[in-house]
């Protein structure tokens, strides 16, 4: 996950970034609100913000309030040495998802990140039937908990069909979405046949002469 | 007695102590938990020492205030 830390304590910022990178995350550190705002346009997707309440150039809670307008889908963890309920309540009131009191344990931070990761994963995971599920974000197909090896085009076909769950996707629509041009129906039929061969159950339905559909 | 002791440390000092303590604690905990490369270990060790030094300074200041208040 991409985690942005906005924290003026340089040492703490370095330690948190090192810890999170060591645990497989991409981390960007900023010590001032202005530093982040300068870089904001260059950062595409942010999964988690960790924001200190006390920044030299801004109130972290006001920054949280502003950022929520631009990064609606991000998760916000407020970090502070303030343990008064008034700060905690204000943070939650402004839309913080979690509050981390300083000083904190390594495990406490990692558990919070893990929970967010699990929740985000659950949101992206579509259950197709009793056997199969599909991770929409990472385009990954699972047979129960085991990963099913499918090609990029096959994953894209499943993605398109699941996005239009229970609706027919025409040959033309599939063609444009996957190959970015009109391809013969037979090309699509072959791709679907290969995908079906990798599956134990029938999850893709043929709508004769029209296209395909999935019912998840 | 105990309520007087609590009031001796003002909220700003408490905030500063917790802030410094958090980087010292995290740096030390990371040194004992993970096997980072030598450069990162050196940096974590230095910042842990630095945080402890800062903490000592803060407590020295608090002690001075405490003594001057009593005088």
mmCIF file with all atom_site columns, N, CA and C in Angstrom, chain A residues 7 9 11-12 14-16 18-19 22-23 54 80-83 102-107 110, chain B residues 12 15 18-23 25-27 29-30 33-36 40 43-44 47 50-51:
data_model
loop_
_atom_site.group_PDB
_atom_site.id
_atom_site.type_symbol
_atom_site.label_atom_id
_atom_site.label_alt_id
_atom_site.label_comp_id
_atom_site.label_asym_id
_atom_site.label_entity_id
_atom_site.label_seq_id
_atom_site.pdbx_PDB_ins_code
_atom_site.Cartn_x
_atom_site.Cartn_y
_atom_site.Cartn_z
_atom_site.occupancy
_atom_site.B_iso_or_equiv
_atom_site.pdbx_formal_charge
_atom_site.auth_seq_id
_atom_site.auth_comp_id
_atom_site.auth_asym_id
_atom_site.auth_atom_id
_atom_site.pdbx_PDB_model_num
ATOM 1   N N  . UNK A 1 7   ? 4.474  14.361 9.266  1.00 0.00 ? 7   UNK A N  1
ATOM 2   C CA . UNK A 1 7   ? 4.887  14.388 10.678 1.00 0.00 ? 7   UNK A CA 1
ATOM 3   C C  . UNK A 1 7   ? 6.151  15.250 10.776 1.00 0.00 ? 7   UNK A C  1
ATOM 4   N N  . UNK A 1 9   ? 8.246  15.562 13.316 1.00 0.00 ? 9   UNK A N  1
ATOM 5   C CA . UNK A 1 9   ? 9.351  14.938 14.045 1.00 0.00 ? 9   UNK A CA 1
ATOM 6   C C  . UNK A 1 9   ? 10.130 14.079 13.029 1.00 0.00 ? 9   UNK A C  1
ATOM 7   N N  . UNK A 1 11  ? 12.919 12.413 13.101 1.00 0.00 ? 11  UNK A N  1
ATOM 8   C CA . UNK A 1 11  ? 13.383 11.090 13.547 1.00 0.00 ? 11  UNK A CA 1
ATOM 9   C C  . UNK A 1 11  ? 12.247 10.072 13.534 1.00 0.00 ? 11  UNK A C  1
ATOM 10  N N  . UNK A 1 12  ? 11.107 10.507 14.043 1.00 0.00 ? 12  UNK A N  1
ATOM 11  C CA . UNK A 1 12  ? 9.949  9.602  14.092 1.00 0.00 ? 12  UNK A CA 1
ATOM 12  C C  . UNK A 1 12  ? 9.492  9.253  12.677 1.00 0.00 ? 12  UNK A C  1
ATOM 13  N N  . UNK A 1 14  ? 11.337 9.178  9.982  1.00 0.00 ? 14  UNK A N  1
ATOM 14  C CA . UNK A 1 14  ? 12.309 8.239  9.398  1.00 0.00 ? 14  UNK A CA 1
ATOM 15  C C  . UNK A 1 14  ? 12.052 6.819  9.917  1.00 0.00 ? 14  UNK A C  1
ATOM 16  N N  . UNK A 1 15  ? 11.861 6.703  11.235 1.00 0.00 ? 15  UNK A N  1
ATOM 17  C CA . UNK A 1 15  ? 11.657 5.372  11.834 1.00 0.00 ? 15  UNK A CA 1
ATOM 18  C C  . UNK A 1 15  ? 10.368 4.725  11.313 1.00 0.00 ? 15  UNK A C  1
ATOM 19  N N  . UNK A 1 16  ? 9.292  5.503  11.258 1.00 0.00 ? 16  UNK A N  1
ATOM 20  C CA . UNK A 1 16  ? 8.016  4.949  10.770 1.00 0.00 ? 16  UNK A CA 1
ATOM 21  C C  . UNK A 1 16  ? 8.136  4.519  9.312  1.00 0.00 ? 16  UNK A C  1
ATOM 22  N N  . UNK A 1 18  ? 10.846 3.670  7.668  1.00 0.00 ? 18  UNK A N  1
ATOM 23  C CA . UNK A 1 18  ? 11.701 2.481  7.578  1.00 0.00 ? 18  UNK A CA 1
ATOM 24  C C  . UNK A 1 18  ? 10.921 1.227  7.985  1.00 0.00 ? 18  UNK A C  1
ATOM 25  N N  . UNK A 1 19  ? 10.177 1.355  9.062  1.00 0.00 ? 19  UNK A N  1
ATOM 26  C CA . UNK A 1 19  ? 9.377  0.228  9.565  1.00 0.00 ? 19  UNK A CA 1
ATOM 27  C C  . UNK A 1 19  ? 8.349  -0.231 8.521  1.00 0.00 ? 19  UNK A C  1
ATOM 28  N N  . UNK A 1 22  ? 9.939  -1.725 5.414  1.00 0.00 ? 22  UNK A N  1
ATOM 29  C CA . UNK A 1 22  ? 10.427 -3.067 5.753  1.00 0.00 ? 22  UNK A CA 1
ATOM 30  C C  . UNK A 1 22  ? 9.275  -4.085 5.733  1.00 0.00 ? 22  UNK A C  1
ATOM 31  N N  . UNK A 1 23  ? 8.063  -3.586 5.954  1.00 0.00 ? 23  UNK A N  1
ATOM 32  C CA . UNK A 1 23  ? 6.890  -4.459 5.947  1.00 0.00 ? 23  UNK A CA 1
ATOM 33  C C  . UNK A 1 23  ? 6.150  -4.427 4.615  1.00 0.00 ? 23  UNK A C  1
ATOM 34  N N  . UNK A 1 54  ? -0.025 18.120 15.400 1.00 0.00 ? 54  UNK A N  1
ATOM 35  C CA . UNK A 1 54  ? 0.730  19.362 15.576 1.00 0.00 ? 54  UNK A CA 1
ATOM 36  C C  . UNK A 1 54  ? 1.794  19.535 14.503 1.00 0.00 ? 54  UNK A C  1
ATOM 37  N N  . UNK A 1 80  ? -0.813 11.541 17.464 1.00 0.00 ? 80  UNK A N  1
ATOM 38  C CA . UNK A 1 80  ? -0.571 12.683 18.338 1.00 0.00 ? 80  UNK A CA 1
ATOM 39  C C  . UNK A 1 80  ? -0.170 12.274 19.744 1.00 0.00 ? 80  UNK A C  1
ATOM 40  N N  . UNK A 1 81  ? 0.553  13.185 20.396 1.00 0.00 ? 81  UNK A N  1
ATOM 41  C CA . UNK A 1 81  ? 0.887  12.986 21.809 1.00 0.00 ? 81  UNK A CA 1
ATOM 42  C C  . UNK A 1 81  ? -0.272 13.471 22.682 1.00 0.00 ? 81  UNK A C  1
ATOM 43  N N  . UNK A 1 82  ? -1.221 14.166 22.051 1.00 0.00 ? 82  UNK A N  1
ATOM 44  C CA . UNK A 1 82  ? -2.418 14.591 22.794 1.00 0.00 ? 82  UNK A CA 1
ATOM 45  C C  . UNK A 1 82  ? -3.309 13.377 23.029 1.00 0.00 ? 82  UNK A C  1
ATOM 46  N N  . UNK A 1 83  ? -3.620 13.142 24.269 1.00 0.00 ? 83  UNK A N  1
ATOM 47  C CA . UNK A 1 83  ? -4.472 11.984 24.567 1.00 0.00 ? 83  UNK A CA 1
ATOM 48  C C  . UNK A 1 83  ? -5.825 12.419 25.139 1.00 0.00 ? 83  UNK A C  1
ATOM 49  N N  . UNK A 1 102 ? 0.870  8.793  20.818 1.00 0.00 ? 102 UNK A N  1
ATOM 50  C CA . UNK A 1 102 ? 2.321  8.691  21.022 1.00 0.00 ? 102 UNK A CA 1
ATOM 51  C C  . UNK A 1 102 ? 2.621  8.561  22.511 1.00 0.00 ? 102 UNK A C  1
ATOM 52  N N  . UNK A 1 103 ? 3.587  7.807  22.937 1.00 0.00 ? 103 UNK A N  1
ATOM 53  C CA . UNK A 1 103 ? 4.394  6.883  22.136 1.00 0.00 ? 103 UNK A CA 1
ATOM 54  C C  . UNK A 1 103 ? 3.626  5.588  21.892 1.00 0.00 ? 103 UNK A C  1
ATOM 55  N N  . UNK A 1 104 ? 3.905  4.961  20.775 1.00 0.00 ? 104 UNK A N  1
ATOM 56  C CA . UNK A 1 104 ? 3.167  3.746  20.429 1.00 0.00 ? 104 UNK A CA 1
ATOM 57  C C  . UNK A 1 104 ? 4.129  2.586  20.173 1.00 0.00 ? 104 UNK A C  1
ATOM 58  N N  . UNK A 1 105 ? 3.575  1.393  20.177 1.00 0.00 ? 105 UNK A N  1
ATOM 59  C CA . UNK A 1 105 ? 4.379  0.183  19.937 1.00 0.00 ? 105 UNK A CA 1
ATOM 60  C C  . UNK A 1 105 ? 4.414  -0.085 18.428 1.00 0.00 ? 105 UNK A C  1
ATOM 61  N N  . UNK A 1 106 ? 5.453  -0.744 17.975 1.00 0.00 ? 106 UNK A N  1
ATOM 62  C CA . UNK A 1 106 ? 5.565  -1.148 16.562 1.00 0.00 ? 106 UNK A CA 1
ATOM 63  C C  . UNK A 1 106 ? 4.315  -1.932 16.158 1.00 0.00 ? 106 UNK A C  1
ATOM 64  N N  . UNK A 1 107 ? 3.985  -2.913 16.999 1.00 0.00 ? 107 UNK A N  1
ATOM 65  C CA . UNK A 1 107 ? 2.887  -3.826 16.686 1.00 0.00 ? 107 UNK A CA 1
ATOM 66  C C  . UNK A 1 107 ? 1.559  -3.084 16.563 1.00 0.00 ? 107 UNK A C  1
ATOM 67  N N  . UNK A 1 110 ? 1.518  -1.490 13.129 1.00 0.00 ? 110 UNK A N  1
ATOM 68  C CA . UNK A 1 110 ? 1.410  -2.518 12.079 1.00 0.00 ? 110 UNK A CA 1
ATOM 69  C C  . UNK A 1 110 ? 0.029  -3.178 12.065 1.00 0.00 ? 110 UNK A C  1
ATOM 70  N N  . UNK B 2 12  ? 2.026  21.291 27.759 1.00 0.00 ? 12  UNK B N  1
ATOM 71  C CA . UNK B 2 12  ? 2.966  21.438 26.646 1.00 0.00 ? 12  UNK B CA 1
ATOM 72  C C  . UNK B 2 12  ? 4.206  20.577 26.866 1.00 0.00 ? 12  UNK B C  1
ATOM 73  N N  . UNK B 2 15  ? 3.362  17.009 26.313 1.00 0.00 ? 15  UNK B N  1
ATOM 74  C CA . UNK B 2 15  ? 3.262  16.759 24.870 1.00 0.00 ? 15  UNK B CA 1
ATOM 75  C C  . UNK B 2 15  ? 4.655  16.588 24.258 1.00 0.00 ? 15  UNK B C  1
ATOM 76  N N  . UNK B 2 18  ? 6.262  13.231 25.359 1.00 0.00 ? 18  UNK B N  1
ATOM 77  C CA . UNK B 2 18  ? 5.692  12.079 24.648 1.00 0.00 ? 18  UNK B CA 1
ATOM 78  C C  . UNK B 2 18  ? 6.179  12.032 23.209 1.00 0.00 ? 18  UNK B C  1
ATOM 79  N N  . UNK B 2 19  ? 6.306  13.223 22.619 1.00 0.00 ? 19  UNK B N  1
ATOM 80  C CA . UNK B 2 19  ? 6.765  13.312 21.231 1.00 0.00 ? 19  UNK B CA 1
ATOM 81  C C  . UNK B 2 19  ? 8.196  12.793 21.088 1.00 0.00 ? 19  UNK B C  1
ATOM 82  N N  . UNK B 2 20  ? 9.063  13.247 22.003 1.00 0.00 ? 20  UNK B N  1
ATOM 83  C CA . UNK B 2 20  ? 10.475 12.813 21.947 1.00 0.00 ? 20  UNK B CA 1
ATOM 84  C C  . UNK B 2 20  ? 10.560 11.324 22.274 1.00 0.00 ? 20  UNK B C  1
ATOM 85  N N  . UNK B 2 21  ? 9.784  10.936 23.277 1.00 0.00 ? 21  UNK B N  1
ATOM 86  C CA . UNK B 2 21  ? 9.792  9.536  23.735 1.00 0.00 ? 21  UNK B CA 1
ATOM 87  C C  . UNK B 2 21  ? 9.369  8.584  22.606 1.00 0.00 ? 21  UNK B C  1
ATOM 88  N N  . UNK B 2 22  ? 8.441  9.056  21.775 1.00 0.00 ? 22  UNK B N  1
ATOM 89  C CA . UNK B 2 22  ? 7.922  8.166  20.728 1.00 0.00 ? 22  UNK B CA 1
ATOM 90  C C  . UNK B 2 22  ? 9.001  7.799  19.716 1.00 0.00 ? 22  UNK B C  1
ATOM 91  N N  . UNK B 2 23  ? 9.871  8.776  19.347 1.00 0.00 ? 23  UNK B N  1
ATOM 92  C CA . UNK B 2 23  ? 10.914 8.428  18.377 1.00 0.00 ? 23  UNK B CA 1
ATOM 93  C C  . UNK B 2 23  ? 11.983 7.558  19.037 1.00 0.00 ? 23  UNK B C  1
ATOM 94  N N  . UNK B 2 25  ? 11.527 5.448  21.595 1.00 0.00 ? 25  UNK B N  1
ATOM 95  C CA . UNK B 2 25  ? 10.926 4.130  21.812 1.00 0.00 ? 25  UNK B CA 1
ATOM 96  C C  . UNK B 2 25  ? 10.845 3.335  20.499 1.00 0.00 ? 25  UNK B C  1
ATOM 97  N N  . UNK B 2 26  ? 10.357 4.009  19.449 1.00 0.00 ? 26  UNK B N  1
ATOM 98  C CA . UNK B 2 26  ? 10.211 3.311  18.168 1.00 0.00 ? 26  UNK B CA 1
ATOM 99  C C  . UNK B 2 26  ? 11.584 2.894  17.620 1.00 0.00 ? 26  UNK B C  1
ATOM 100 N N  . UNK B 2 27  ? 12.555 3.808  17.703 1.00 0.00 ? 27  UNK B N  1
ATOM 101 C CA . UNK B 2 27  ? 13.901 3.493  17.186 1.00 0.00 ? 27  UNK B CA 1
ATOM 102 C C  . UNK B 2 27  ? 14.492 2.304  17.936 1.00 0.00 ? 27  UNK B C  1
ATOM 103 N N  . UNK B 2 29  ? 12.908 -0.023 19.707 1.00 0.00 ? 29  UNK B N  1
ATOM 104 C CA . UNK B 2 29  ? 12.125 -1.236 19.467 1.00 0.00 ? 29  UNK B CA 1
ATOM 105 C C  . UNK B 2 29  ? 12.471 -1.827 18.091 1.00 0.00 ? 29  UNK B C  1
ATOM 106 N N  . UNK B 2 30  ? 12.679 -0.939 17.120 1.00 0.00 ? 30  UNK B N  1
ATOM 107 C CA . UNK B 2 30  ? 13.017 -1.415 15.777 1.00 0.00 ? 30  UNK B CA 1
ATOM 108 C C  . UNK B 2 30  ? 14.394 -2.067 15.755 1.00 0.00 ? 30  UNK B C  1
ATOM 109 N N  . UNK B 2 33  ? 14.005 -5.512 17.145 1.00 0.00 ? 33  UNK B N  1
ATOM 110 C CA . UNK B 2 33  ? 13.066 -6.403 16.447 1.00 0.00 ? 33  UNK B CA 1
ATOM 111 C C  . UNK B 2 33  ? 13.551 -6.805 15.050 1.00 0.00 ? 33  UNK B C  1
ATOM 112 N N  . UNK B 2 34  ? 14.166 -5.848 14.349 1.00 0.00 ? 34  UNK B N  1
ATOM 113 C CA . UNK B 2 34  ? 14.518 -6.100 12.943 1.00 0.00 ? 34  UNK B CA 1
ATOM 114 C C  . UNK B 2 34  ? 16.022 -6.078 12.709 1.00 0.00 ? 34  UNK B C  1
ATOM 115 N N  . UNK B 2 35  ? 16.414 -6.768 11.664 1.00 0.00 ? 35  UNK B N  1
ATOM 116 C CA . UNK B 2 35  ? 17.809 -6.798 11.287 1.00 0.00 ? 35  UNK B CA 1
ATOM 117 C C  . UNK B 2 35  ? 18.025 -5.868 10.091 1.00 0.00 ? 35  UNK B C  1
ATOM 118 N N  . UNK B 2 36  ? 18.110 -4.568 10.381 1.00 0.00 ? 36  UNK B N  1
ATOM 119 C CA . UNK B 2 36  ? 18.297 -3.603 9.293  1.00 0.00 ? 36  UNK B CA 1
ATOM 120 C C  . UNK B 2 36  ? 19.766 -3.565 8.879  1.00 0.00 ? 36  UNK B C  1
ATOM 121 N N  . UNK B 2 40  ? 21.166 1.974  8.445  1.00 0.00 ? 40  UNK B N  1
ATOM 122 C CA . UNK B 2 40  ? 19.891 2.244  9.117  1.00 0.00 ? 40  UNK B CA 1
ATOM 123 C C  . UNK B 2 40  ? 20.012 2.017  10.623 1.00 0.00 ? 40  UNK B C  1
ATOM 124 N N  . UNK B 2 43  ? 21.719 4.979  12.124 1.00 0.00 ? 43  UNK B N  1
ATOM 125 C CA . UNK B 2 43  ? 20.831 6.141  12.199 1.00 0.00 ? 43  UNK B CA 1
ATOM 126 C C  . UNK B 2 43  ? 19.807 5.984  13.332 1.00 0.00 ? 43  UNK B C  1
ATOM 127 N N  . UNK B 2 44  ? 19.248 4.785  13.441 1.00 0.00 ? 44  UNK B N  1
ATOM 128 C CA . UNK B 2 44  ? 18.256 4.537  14.510 1.00 0.00 ? 44  UNK B CA 1
ATOM 129 C C  . UNK B 2 44  ? 18.911 4.677  15.890 1.00 0.00 ? 44  UNK B C  1
ATOM 130 N N  . UNK B 2 47  ? 19.586 8.412  16.591 1.00 0.00 ? 47  UNK B N  1
ATOM 131 C CA . UNK B 2 47  ? 18.380 9.192  16.921 1.00 0.00 ? 47  UNK B CA 1
ATOM 132 C C  . UNK B 2 47  ? 17.765 8.772  18.255 1.00 0.00 ? 47  UNK B C  1
ATOM 133 N N  . UNK B 2 50  ? 19.920 10.639 20.690 1.00 0.00 ? 50  UNK B N  1
ATOM 134 C CA . UNK B 2 50  ? 19.584 12.052 20.588 1.00 0.00 ? 50  UNK B CA 1
ATOM 135 C C  . UNK B 2 50  ? 18.268 12.346 21.323 1.00 0.00 ? 50  UNK B C  1
ATOM 136 N N  . UNK B 2 51  ? 17.305 11.441 21.154 1.00 0.00 ? 51  UNK B N  1
ATOM 137 C CA . UNK B 2 51  ? 16.006 11.628 21.822 1.00 0.00 ? 51  UNK B CA 1
ATOM 138 C C  . UNK B 2 51  ? 16.162 11.551 23.337 1.00 0.00 ? 51  UNK B C  1
#
